[in-house]
PDB file of C-alpha atoms in Angstrom:
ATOM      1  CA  UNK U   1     -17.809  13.595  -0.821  1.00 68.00           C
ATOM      2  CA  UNK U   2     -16.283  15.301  -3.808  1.00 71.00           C
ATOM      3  CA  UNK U   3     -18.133  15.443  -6.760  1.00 68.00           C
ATOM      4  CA  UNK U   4     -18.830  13.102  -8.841  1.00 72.00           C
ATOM      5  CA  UNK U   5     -17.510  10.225  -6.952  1.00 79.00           C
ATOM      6  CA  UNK U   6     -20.359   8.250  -5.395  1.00 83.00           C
ATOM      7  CA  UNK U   7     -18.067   6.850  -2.318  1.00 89.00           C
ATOM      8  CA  UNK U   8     -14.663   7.446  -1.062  1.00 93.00           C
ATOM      9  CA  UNK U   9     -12.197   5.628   0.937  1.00 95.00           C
ATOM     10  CA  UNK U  10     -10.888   8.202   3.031  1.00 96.00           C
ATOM     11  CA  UNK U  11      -7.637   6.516   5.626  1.00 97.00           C
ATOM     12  CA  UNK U  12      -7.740   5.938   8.366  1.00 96.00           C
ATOM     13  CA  UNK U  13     -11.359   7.417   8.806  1.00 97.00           C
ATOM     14  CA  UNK U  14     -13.562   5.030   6.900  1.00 97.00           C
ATOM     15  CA  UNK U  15     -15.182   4.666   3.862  1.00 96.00           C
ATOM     16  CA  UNK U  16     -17.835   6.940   3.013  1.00 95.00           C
ATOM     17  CA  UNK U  17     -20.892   6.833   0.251  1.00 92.00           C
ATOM     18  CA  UNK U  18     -23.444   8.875  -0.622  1.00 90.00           C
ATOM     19  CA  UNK U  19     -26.999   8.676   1.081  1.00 91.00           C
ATOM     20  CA  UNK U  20     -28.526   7.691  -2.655  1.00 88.00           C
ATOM     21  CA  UNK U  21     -25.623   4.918  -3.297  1.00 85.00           C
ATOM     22  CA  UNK U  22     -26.414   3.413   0.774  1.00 88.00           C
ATOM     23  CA  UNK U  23     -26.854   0.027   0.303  1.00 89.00           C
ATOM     24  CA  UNK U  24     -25.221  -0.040  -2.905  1.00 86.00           C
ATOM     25  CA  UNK U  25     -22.834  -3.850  -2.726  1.00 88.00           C
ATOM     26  CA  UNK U  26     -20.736  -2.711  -5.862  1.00 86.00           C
ATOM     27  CA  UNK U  27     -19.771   0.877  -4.523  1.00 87.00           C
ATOM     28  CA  UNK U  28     -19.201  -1.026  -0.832  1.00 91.00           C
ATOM     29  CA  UNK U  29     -17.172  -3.825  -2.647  1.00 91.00           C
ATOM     30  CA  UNK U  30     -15.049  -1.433  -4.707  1.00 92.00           C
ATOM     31  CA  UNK U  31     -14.356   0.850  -0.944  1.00 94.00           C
ATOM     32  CA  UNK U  32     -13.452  -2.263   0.552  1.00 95.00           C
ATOM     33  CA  UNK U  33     -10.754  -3.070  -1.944  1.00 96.00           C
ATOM     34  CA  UNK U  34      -9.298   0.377  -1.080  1.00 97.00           C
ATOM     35  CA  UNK U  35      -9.384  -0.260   2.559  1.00 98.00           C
ATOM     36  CA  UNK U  36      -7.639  -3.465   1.935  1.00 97.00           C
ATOM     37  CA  UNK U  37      -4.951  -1.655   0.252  1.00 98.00           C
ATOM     38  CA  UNK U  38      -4.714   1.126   2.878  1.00 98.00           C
ATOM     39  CA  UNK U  39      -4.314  -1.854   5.508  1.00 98.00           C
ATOM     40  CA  UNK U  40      -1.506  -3.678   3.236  1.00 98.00           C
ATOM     41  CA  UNK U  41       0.515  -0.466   2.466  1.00 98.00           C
ATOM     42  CA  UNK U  42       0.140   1.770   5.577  1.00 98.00           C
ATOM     43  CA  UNK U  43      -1.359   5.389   5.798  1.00 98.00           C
ATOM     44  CA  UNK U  44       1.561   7.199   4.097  1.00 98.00           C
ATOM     45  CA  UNK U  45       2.547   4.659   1.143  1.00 98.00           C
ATOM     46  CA  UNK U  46      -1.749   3.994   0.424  1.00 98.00           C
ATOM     47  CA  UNK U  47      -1.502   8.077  -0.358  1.00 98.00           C
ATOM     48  CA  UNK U  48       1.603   8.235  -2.254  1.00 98.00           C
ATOM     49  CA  UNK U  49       0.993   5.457  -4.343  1.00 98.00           C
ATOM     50  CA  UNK U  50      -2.533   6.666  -5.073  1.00 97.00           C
ATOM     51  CA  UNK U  51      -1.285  10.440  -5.451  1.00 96.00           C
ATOM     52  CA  UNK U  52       1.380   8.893  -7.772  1.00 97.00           C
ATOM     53  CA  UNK U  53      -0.515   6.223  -9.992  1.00 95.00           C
ATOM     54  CA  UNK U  54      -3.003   9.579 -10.241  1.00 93.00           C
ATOM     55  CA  UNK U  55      -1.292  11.852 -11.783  1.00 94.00           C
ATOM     56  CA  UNK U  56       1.152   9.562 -14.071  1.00 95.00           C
ATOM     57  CA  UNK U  57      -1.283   6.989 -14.706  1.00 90.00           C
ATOM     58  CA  UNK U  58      -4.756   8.416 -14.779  1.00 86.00           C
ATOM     59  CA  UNK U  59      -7.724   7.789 -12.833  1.00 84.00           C
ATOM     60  CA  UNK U  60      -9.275   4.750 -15.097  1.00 79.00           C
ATOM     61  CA  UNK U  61      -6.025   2.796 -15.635  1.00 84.00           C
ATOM     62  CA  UNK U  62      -4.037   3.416 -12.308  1.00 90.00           C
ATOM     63  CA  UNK U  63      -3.283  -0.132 -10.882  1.00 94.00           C
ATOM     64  CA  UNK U  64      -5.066   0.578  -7.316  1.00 95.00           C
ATOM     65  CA  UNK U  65      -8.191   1.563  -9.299  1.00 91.00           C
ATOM     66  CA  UNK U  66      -8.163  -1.394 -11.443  1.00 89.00           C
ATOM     67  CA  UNK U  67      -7.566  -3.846  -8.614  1.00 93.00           C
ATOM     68  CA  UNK U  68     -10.947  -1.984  -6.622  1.00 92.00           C
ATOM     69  CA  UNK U  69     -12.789  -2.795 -10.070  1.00 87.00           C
ATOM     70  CA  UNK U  70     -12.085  -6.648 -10.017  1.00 84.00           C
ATOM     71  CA  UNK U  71     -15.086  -7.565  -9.626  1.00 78.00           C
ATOM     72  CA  UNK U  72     -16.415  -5.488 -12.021  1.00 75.00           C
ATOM     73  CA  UNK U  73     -16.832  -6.530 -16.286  1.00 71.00           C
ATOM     74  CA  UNK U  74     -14.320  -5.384 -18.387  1.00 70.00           C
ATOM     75  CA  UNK U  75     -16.136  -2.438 -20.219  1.00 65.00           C
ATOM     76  CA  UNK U  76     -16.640  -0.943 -17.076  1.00 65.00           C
ATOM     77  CA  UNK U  77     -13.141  -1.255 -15.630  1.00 63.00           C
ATOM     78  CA  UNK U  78     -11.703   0.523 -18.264  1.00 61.00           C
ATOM     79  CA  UNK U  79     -14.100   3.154 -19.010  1.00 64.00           C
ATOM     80  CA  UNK U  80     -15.140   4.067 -15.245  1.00 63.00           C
ATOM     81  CA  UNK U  81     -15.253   7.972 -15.878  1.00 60.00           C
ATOM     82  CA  UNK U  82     -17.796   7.474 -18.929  1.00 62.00           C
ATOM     83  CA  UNK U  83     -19.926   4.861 -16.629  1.00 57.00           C
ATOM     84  CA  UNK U  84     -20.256   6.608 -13.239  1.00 59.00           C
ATOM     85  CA  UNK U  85     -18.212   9.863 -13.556  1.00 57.00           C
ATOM     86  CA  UNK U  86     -20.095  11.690 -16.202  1.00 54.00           C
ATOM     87  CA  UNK U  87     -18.630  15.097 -15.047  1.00 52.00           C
ATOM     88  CA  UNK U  88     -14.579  14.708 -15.758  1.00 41.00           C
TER      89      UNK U  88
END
């Protein structure tokens, strides 16, 4: 995985999570989301729309991000860099 993230949804290979983070039902939740989208969209749109919302958006408000975090409370969808991405 690239650092910091804990897990990555990587299509069409799977999700993947670090060892430390196995077992881990929010990381898994917020993956699955991600796969979800990769299965609505297709392979190429899931990466252009992610590439896209990434660099125009940024990473904590980009609409695929947000929708992963639904489950999540409200301080931490917003502020998901200060929470679990200390390094950026």
């Amino acid at each position: 995985l690239i650092p910091p993230f804990r897990g990555m949804t990587i299509p069409p290979f799977g999700i993947f999570i670090k060892k430390k983070y196995k077992g881990n039902k929010q990381i898994l939740d917020h993956d699955k989301i991600h796969w979800k989208q990769y299965k609505r969209m297709g392979l190429f749109m899931y990466y252009f729309r992610y590439i896209t919302q990434l660099i125009i958006i940024g990473y904590d408000t980009m609409p695929m991000e947000m929708e992963a975090r639904q489950n999540e409370d409200l301080k931490t969808q917003w502020n998901y860099r200060k929470k679990y991405h200390k390094k950026f």
